[in-house]
Amino acid sequence: MSRPMRLGEMTTVEAAEAVTGSPVVIIPAGAFEQHGPGMPLATDQIRAEAVVDRVVTALGGRAVIGPALPVGVSPHHLAFTGTVSLTSTTFAALVREYADNLHRHGWRKVLVVTGHGGNNATLTTVAQDLLTTHPDLQFAWTPVTALAAEVIAGMRVGEVHGHSGEAETAQMLFLAPHLVHQDRLAAGARSRADLGPLAGLALRGSPPTLTVRYDRLSENGVLGDPRRATSEDGAAIVDAVVRRIVAFVEEWLTT
Amino acid sequence: MSRPMRLGEMTTVEAAEAVTGSPVVIIPAGAFEQHGPGMPLATDQIRAEAVVDRVVTALGGRAVIGPALPVGVSPHHLAFTGTVSLTSTTFAALVREYADNLHRHGWRKVLVVTGHGGNNATLTTVAQDLLTTHPDLQFAWTPVTALAAEVIAGMRVGEVHGHSGEAETAQMLFLAPHLVHQDRLAAGARSRADLGPLAGLALRGSPPTLTVRYDRLSENGVLGDPRRATSEDGAAIVDAVVRRIVAFVEEWLTT
Amino acid sequence: MSRPMRLGEMTTVEAAEAVTGSPVVIIPAGAFEQHGPGMPLATDQIRAEAVVDRVVTALGGRAVIGPALPVGVSPHHLAFTGTVSLTSTTFAALVREYADNLHRHGWRKVLVVTGHGGNNATLTTVAQDLLTTHPDLQFAWTPVTALAAEVIAGMRVGEVHGHSGEAETAQMLFLAPHLVHQDRLAAGARSRADLGPLAGLALRGSPPTLTVRYDRLSENGVLGDPRRATSEDGAAIVDAVVRRIVAFVEEWLTT
Amino acid sequence: MSRPMRLGEMTTVEAAEAVTGSPVVIIPAGAFEQHGPGMPLATDQIRAEAVVDRVVTALGGRAVIGPALPVGVSPHHLAFTGTVSLTSTTFAALVREYADNLHRHGWRKVLVVTGHGGNNATLTTVAQDLLTTHPDLQFAWTPVTALAAEVIAGMRVGEVHGHSGEAETAQMLFLAPHLVHQDRLAAGARSRADLGPLAGLALRGSPPTLTVRYDRLSENGVLGDPRRATSEDGAAIVDAVVRRIVAFVEEWLTT
Amino acid sequence: MSRPMRLGEMTTVEAAEAVTGSPVVIIPAGAFEQHGPGMPLATDQIRAEAVVDRVVTALGGRAVIGPALPVGVSPHHLAFTGTVSLTSTTFAALVREYADNLHRHGWRKVLVVTGHGGNNATLTTVAQDLLTTHPDLQFAWTPVTALAAEVIAGMRVGEVHGHSGEAETAQMLFLAPHLVHQDRLAAGARSRADLGPLAGLALRGSPPTLTVRYDRLSENGVLGDPRRATSEDGAAIVDAVVRRIVAFVEEWLTT
Amino acid sequence: MSRPMRLGEMTTVEAAEAVTGSPVVIIPAGAFEQHGPGMPLATDQIRAEAVVDRVVTALGGRAVIGPALPVGVSPHHLAFTGTVSLTSTTFAALVREYADNLHRHGWRKVLVVTGHGGNNATLTTVAQDLLTTHPDLQFAWTPVTALAAEVIAGMRVGEVHGHSGEAETAQMLFLAPHLVHQDRLAAGARSRADLGPLAGLALRGSPPTLTVRYDRLSENGVLGDPRRATSEDGAAIVDAVVRRIVAFVEEWLTT
């Protein structure tokens, strides 16, 4: 009988076998933050978990799903009700303690898949700090949507798109359509002309990097036009993301 | 159309309405720790979430489910593979930041339902610290199993019972039978005569309180005999727990 | 010649002998907080120290008194002038560093006796964290008054009693009568009917647990009627508490 | 009837009066550290408390004694059994929280009298940090023995003297003779010729300052010859110290 | 007479004028880390400071140079002697306190120019945290070399290049040729074929991102061939970087 | 060819040789704080670096200059624009991490030369904490101006002198005359009669020690009369300071 692919659904006896049988632990990280008038606060977590499920399934037992990180670093969305954000310090402590405990049990490869870009920097600082404290642990992390840049480039996206826009909405239409209120989807800024000077500067797409609160970027919290999203595009994005991560893990397992 | 009862499934617009319409946020807290040879690591989280779902359903819109706390404070179980534990410092920071953010959006009543007793002390310290930092926030917390003490007293439990024993297993048989391996369930210490001197001292049930690692209390991580558990007992426990919490929240809403 | 029973009164040479001769270190923990119009701020520390003195005397050299913790976690009393409270973080650091230093010198059994219930949760978190950082240290803690529940049940206490009430005042009348102003003792809430809705909810005595500032529970900071307290009751409480702790330590010494 | 001079012995009602009547809070700080083969671990605390008692008595109600700091920063003595030391971080947090709470109740003048030189630096950092966080609080601190430099210069002290030497022993012979084991007092280094090169460098008495563990400075933890100490010298030292502090507070009260 | 362009060379009176006259503070951040056998540990700081000097000169008084950050986050280089690295926590605290103090004096635009990519993630977390604590502060940061990607693409660089390689060496040959030991410059990995499997995975250039210690990436700490670098290329890189940053600040000043 | 005397100008290969060849690392620490109307904010850093350069030159290769600490602990000067101050916690972390990294590479002697007295206390707490965490590291620190007390006593200084006064200005006139605006130099309090009661108490020069913000000590941030300073006095001060530090290091190298 096959072992479950979620560590949380294993017994401790099964977990002990998984340390050698499934040497990679993959942790989904999301956010609990506004996604405009039509999508739910848990959007990033839902996408991360769906991707991780597909990745672990594809890896056929060589990886297990670790404990989730359902809340991320989202101070830029705090002006929108419902957003719950961790400080970067607390999010880092959380990831570090997950990694330390898995390492204690014998795992040496931990991968965090984050549906929320606001977690990227903190995940990098954790990776840096672990080099000193856990030199024999290999810690990797990856965003979701960014892995499908080529697919998105082939979609009909506007000049400005991003948070709660075409690509995120497409993924949600494919993965959790019951949580997308298509009738309430509304566009935010779609072209650079729609942006004020500060938002224009913050969204140039190249450094210097200016971090700005989302309520100063977009009145409804959206960048781009989610109404253009289709479930088909979402499937293509998810598929590309999963393939990229699976390819990485397969190469990783040979190192 | 009714608003979803999970904050994570709401849009930010719906969340803004919930601040007044659903003035209580209930947060399920679990653990990611060994539950003997027959039950999964996520046992405490599964029970907490199931209780919270029932409580919020019973409250009919007056409460919402907040972001989860899937990993708790479990250093006593770290010798058993798969256990992931937060330090009390990090778990406290996590709860404090959830509470602070919900308070920032306008909520004034937050209740944490913890399926894991190892979280109790840290939840209490958070409640204490919030008195100074957020004087107008009302923060409450509750265990799960302990609310059904009378039901459990009426079950056939042994002299020694507790972690992964009759009561926890019964709840899981009722709530998530597919995750309980009845063929692998095994008894731990059932009577005080089964305990060594240190375990006997730690399990006296009254203070002074001596905290001991579970690998020194029970070889297989179990206290009591999970094989005696029935789904019917589990239903009775969950029902009692839900009724107690609902009654508390209803009284709370009138203060 | 007998060694002093207080570590602070020993020389370093005597302390080195005590590591083996007196393998238990007992630390009194108090609070610096309001105790109503008739009792002093140091009430909890006075009671803890008196109990510890008697316990160590009864143990006849097998335990020593460690450095004191005169200030505890009392944010709920900060509205009353004179209360000095540590954050739970600082109180935990203090206890952890005491324990770490005693462990460094060779002691493996440390017991904290706290006269103040507000310290209980933090002491538990310290016990949890020490399981990971100091696995061969046995750390125990105990409240004072709660150990004499049977004695108190036999006293004439009202429906509502607690902080600065019958039991605490009785102990002080026995232990430090010169610091009790009997002419100024005044009752707080004595029956549930005296309580407002929030106080009633917070003082139900069973979980869910709602932590509330004392100025919202009782105008004069008192729960119960301290005027009913007698020195004789105090002696009976102290005697029961001491016997319970001594019995625990004697059993502990055999493990 | 006069109010007690110890805050811990006051009721909250008396404390509220003391905020205006006794606008200075004086906190004794000690250490819990080796004092050679003849003096107790609590030596610094005993001297600090005795000085503070005399100062507050002399001030006749214009100051009160705050909660004690019985353990200080003593990492340099940790090689000697019985020493309990706080990290500078925890000692600073402790002092800062005492000060913050007293400030919250209305006091604006806090003075720490430290019997232990190892606390001086941390007290200074607290004073610095409070300038930013509590700009209207006046925080002062003072050592004990150093205030009597002229008296000590008039005693027969050797070329090298200091920790547990002539001056500290004299104070203890005057203040707590029952805790001084005169038959066990033993000299440490008395002249620079007794010192190894590293100890000689560390004890030059002028900067650059090299901090060295006491077990590398003196085999028995003593600097100087405690056998030369007399109770009369101790009385003269204490008297000079008390006068200096009283004079400071009296001037302070006029600012 | 013109005000100096360095805040450190201004008097407090001149600084007070600069708050309005020079509303942007630019802070150079470097690293103290190995740069192979031919370049100095301060390479990143030298380049950052040179760029900032040129940027501020070009801005003609509208910006000032703030206090430097000479040491960065370099745990990946710690196996190479001389590397001094801050934890991400301490580097973040440093940047946050610089920013907080400048904000306190009235500045609202702070830009960090980092010569070291290892600082990027921590700078981003600081930017995120400041959104909550200092909502009216605009905090931006930029790398150096990455701003000249087009110039570098036009240079003769190998398949693998990076740390201490063609681009960094070129900048140093232009900015501080006396500190480059051209006779000792040595190539590290130049093509993917030179890399072992783990290094190959870590240097794929696209996510998932695996952070690896430099001693596992390159024996001599170099990626690419610094011997190919020319001062002319360095000048072109610096010129492009400066122009990009100046353009950003000029646009920023209009928002 | 001689190795550079600055670690930052060495390659990692040269640094590896310096661990044995130059066993002392000397770190200059300054401040970024007001120095009255005529001297720059970086005054303390400039003086510390100049002294360290001369010390290391005099030691002829037996010491190297480590990474700088350009910002110190200056909360007392924050009312004056341009002052950037670290909390004592962050400054301590910085010094501790520098020391830890140098220790990791093999150095066992680290000396911090601080041009700013506000850093003294934090440097002492770091020295204390390192005794426990790095018992084989020798950590020393020294002020600058205080080492030349005899020279200053021979100068014409007023009854009150100190920050930005005769001695500091003299050093700057010698070391960096282009940064001293002699036409803008202005006296602050010169005699005790110029001081208000609180300033008088804070500047008594002997304990008890009262730390007061500089804006309450002196309106223009100056104590003493900088107009009396001469470059010749500055040269004499610097010379005395350098000789004292060199003598210390030479003795240290023999231990």
CSV table of C-alpha atoms in Angstrom, one decimal, chain E residues 1 7-16 19 32 34-43 46 65-68 70-71 78-87 90 93-94 97-98 101-102 104-105 107 179 181 184, chain F residues 1 7-16 19 32 34-43 46 65-68 70-71 78-87 90 93-94 97-98 101-102 104-105 107 179 181 184:
chain,number,residue,atom,x,y,z
E,1,MET,CA,29.3,78.3,-0.8
E,7,LEU,CA,25.9,64.1,5.5
E,8,GLY,CA,28.9,63.0,7.6
E,9,GLU,CA,30.8,66.1,6.5
E,10,MET,CA,28.0,68.4,7.3
E,11,THR,CA,27.4,70.2,10.6
E,12,THR,CA,24.1,69.7,12.2
E,13,VAL,CA,23.1,73.1,11.0
E,14,GLU,CA,23.8,72.2,7.4
E,15,ALA,CA,22.0,68.9,7.9
E,16,ALA,CA,18.9,70.8,9.0
E,19,VAL,CA,16.3,68.1,4.9
E,32,PHE,CA,33.2,42.5,3.5
E,34,GLN,CA,36.2,37.3,-0.5
E,35,HIS,CA,36.6,38.4,-4.1
E,36,GLY,CA,39.0,35.7,-5.2
E,37,PRO,CA,42.8,35.8,-5.2
E,38,GLY,CA,43.1,39.1,-7.0
E,39,MET,CA,40.6,41.5,-5.5
E,40,PRO,CA,40.1,43.0,-2.1
E,41,LEU,CA,37.5,42.1,0.5
E,42,ALA,CA,36.0,45.6,0.3
E,43,THR,CA,35.3,45.3,-3.4
E,46,ILE,CA,34.3,50.4,-3.0
E,65,ILE,CA,25.1,60.7,0.9
E,66,GLY,CA,24.1,59.1,4.2
E,67,PRO,CA,26.0,56.9,6.6
E,68,ALA,CA,27.6,53.8,5.0
E,70,PRO,CA,30.3,48.7,4.9
E,71,VAL,CA,29.4,45.1,6.0
E,78,LEU,CA,32.3,32.6,5.2
E,79,ALA,CA,34.5,29.6,4.3
E,80,PHE,CA,37.0,32.1,2.7
E,81,THR,CA,39.2,33.9,5.3
E,82,GLY,CA,38.5,37.5,5.9
E,83,THR,CA,34.8,37.5,5.1
E,84,VAL,CA,32.8,39.3,7.8
E,85,SER,CA,29.1,38.8,7.5
E,86,LEU,CA,26.1,40.1,9.3
E,87,THR,CA,23.0,37.9,9.9
E,90,THR,CA,21.3,42.5,12.2
E,93,ALA,CA,18.0,46.3,12.1
E,94,LEU,CA,20.9,48.5,10.9
E,97,GLU,CA,17.5,52.3,12.3
E,98,TYR,CA,19.3,54.4,9.8
E,101,ASN,CA,16.5,58.3,12.3
E,102,LEU,CA,16.5,60.0,8.9
E,104,ARG,CA,12.7,61.4,12.4
E,105,HIS,CA,14.7,64.4,11.1
E,107,TRP,CA,13.6,63.0,5.3
E,179,LEU,CA,43.7,47.3,-5.3
E,181,HIS,CA,46.3,42.4,-8.4
E,184,ARG,CA,47.0,37.1,-9.4
F,1,MET,CA,56.0,43.3,-0.9
F,7,LEU,CA,41.8,43.9,6.0
F,8,GLY,CA,39.3,45.4,3.5
F,9,GLU,CA,42.1,46.0,1.0
F,10,MET,CA,43.5,42.5,1.3
F,11,THR,CA,42.5,39.6,-0.8
F,12,THR,CA,41.2,36.5,1.0
F,13,VAL,CA,44.6,34.9,0.4
F,14,GLU,CA,46.4,37.7,2.1
F,15,ALA,CA,43.8,37.7,4.9
F,16,ALA,CA,44.6,34.0,5.5
F,19,VAL,CA,45.6,35.5,10.8
F,32,PHE,CA,27.2,59.9,13.3
F,34,GLN,CA,25.9,66.5,16.0
F,35,HIS,CA,29.2,68.2,16.9
F,36,GLY,CA,27.9,71.7,17.2
F,37,PRO,CA,27.7,74.5,14.5
F,38,GLY,CA,31.3,74.1,13.4
F,39,MET,CA,32.2,70.4,13.2
F,40,PRO,CA,30.9,67.6,11.0
F,41,LEU,CA,28.6,64.7,12.0
F,42,ALA,CA,31.4,62.2,11.3
F,43,THR,CA,33.8,63.8,13.8
F,46,ILE,CA,37.3,60.6,11.6
F,65,ILE,CA,42.5,47.3,10.5
F,66,GLY,CA,39.1,45.5,10.5
F,67,PRO,CA,35.8,46.7,9.1
F,68,ALA,CA,34.6,50.0,10.5
F,70,PRO,CA,30.7,54.3,11.3
F,71,VAL,CA,27.5,54.7,13.3
F,78,LEU,CA,18.9,62.8,18.4
F,79,ALA,CA,17.3,66.2,18.9
F,80,PHE,CA,19.9,67.7,16.6
F,81,THR,CA,19.3,67.1,12.9
F,82,GLY,CA,21.5,64.7,11.1
F,83,THR,CA,22.3,62.5,14.1
F,84,VAL,CA,21.9,58.8,13.2
F,85,SER,CA,22.0,56.5,16.2
F,86,LEU,CA,21.8,52.8,16.7
F,87,THR,CA,20.0,51.2,19.6
F,90,THR,CA,21.8,46.7,17.3
F,93,ALA,CA,24.8,42.7,17.6
F,94,LEU,CA,27.0,44.4,15.0
F,97,GLU,CA,29.0,39.5,14.7
F,98,TYR,CA,32.2,41.2,13.6
F,101,ASN,CA,33.4,36.1,12.2
F,102,LEU,CA,37.0,37.2,12.9
F,104,ARG,CA,35.8,31.9,13.1
F,105,HIS,CA,38.8,32.7,10.8
F,107,TRP,CA,41.9,35.7,15.1
F,179,LEU,CA,36.1,69.9,7.9
F,181,HIS,CA,34.5,75.7,10.2
F,184,ARG,CA,31.3,79.1,13.0
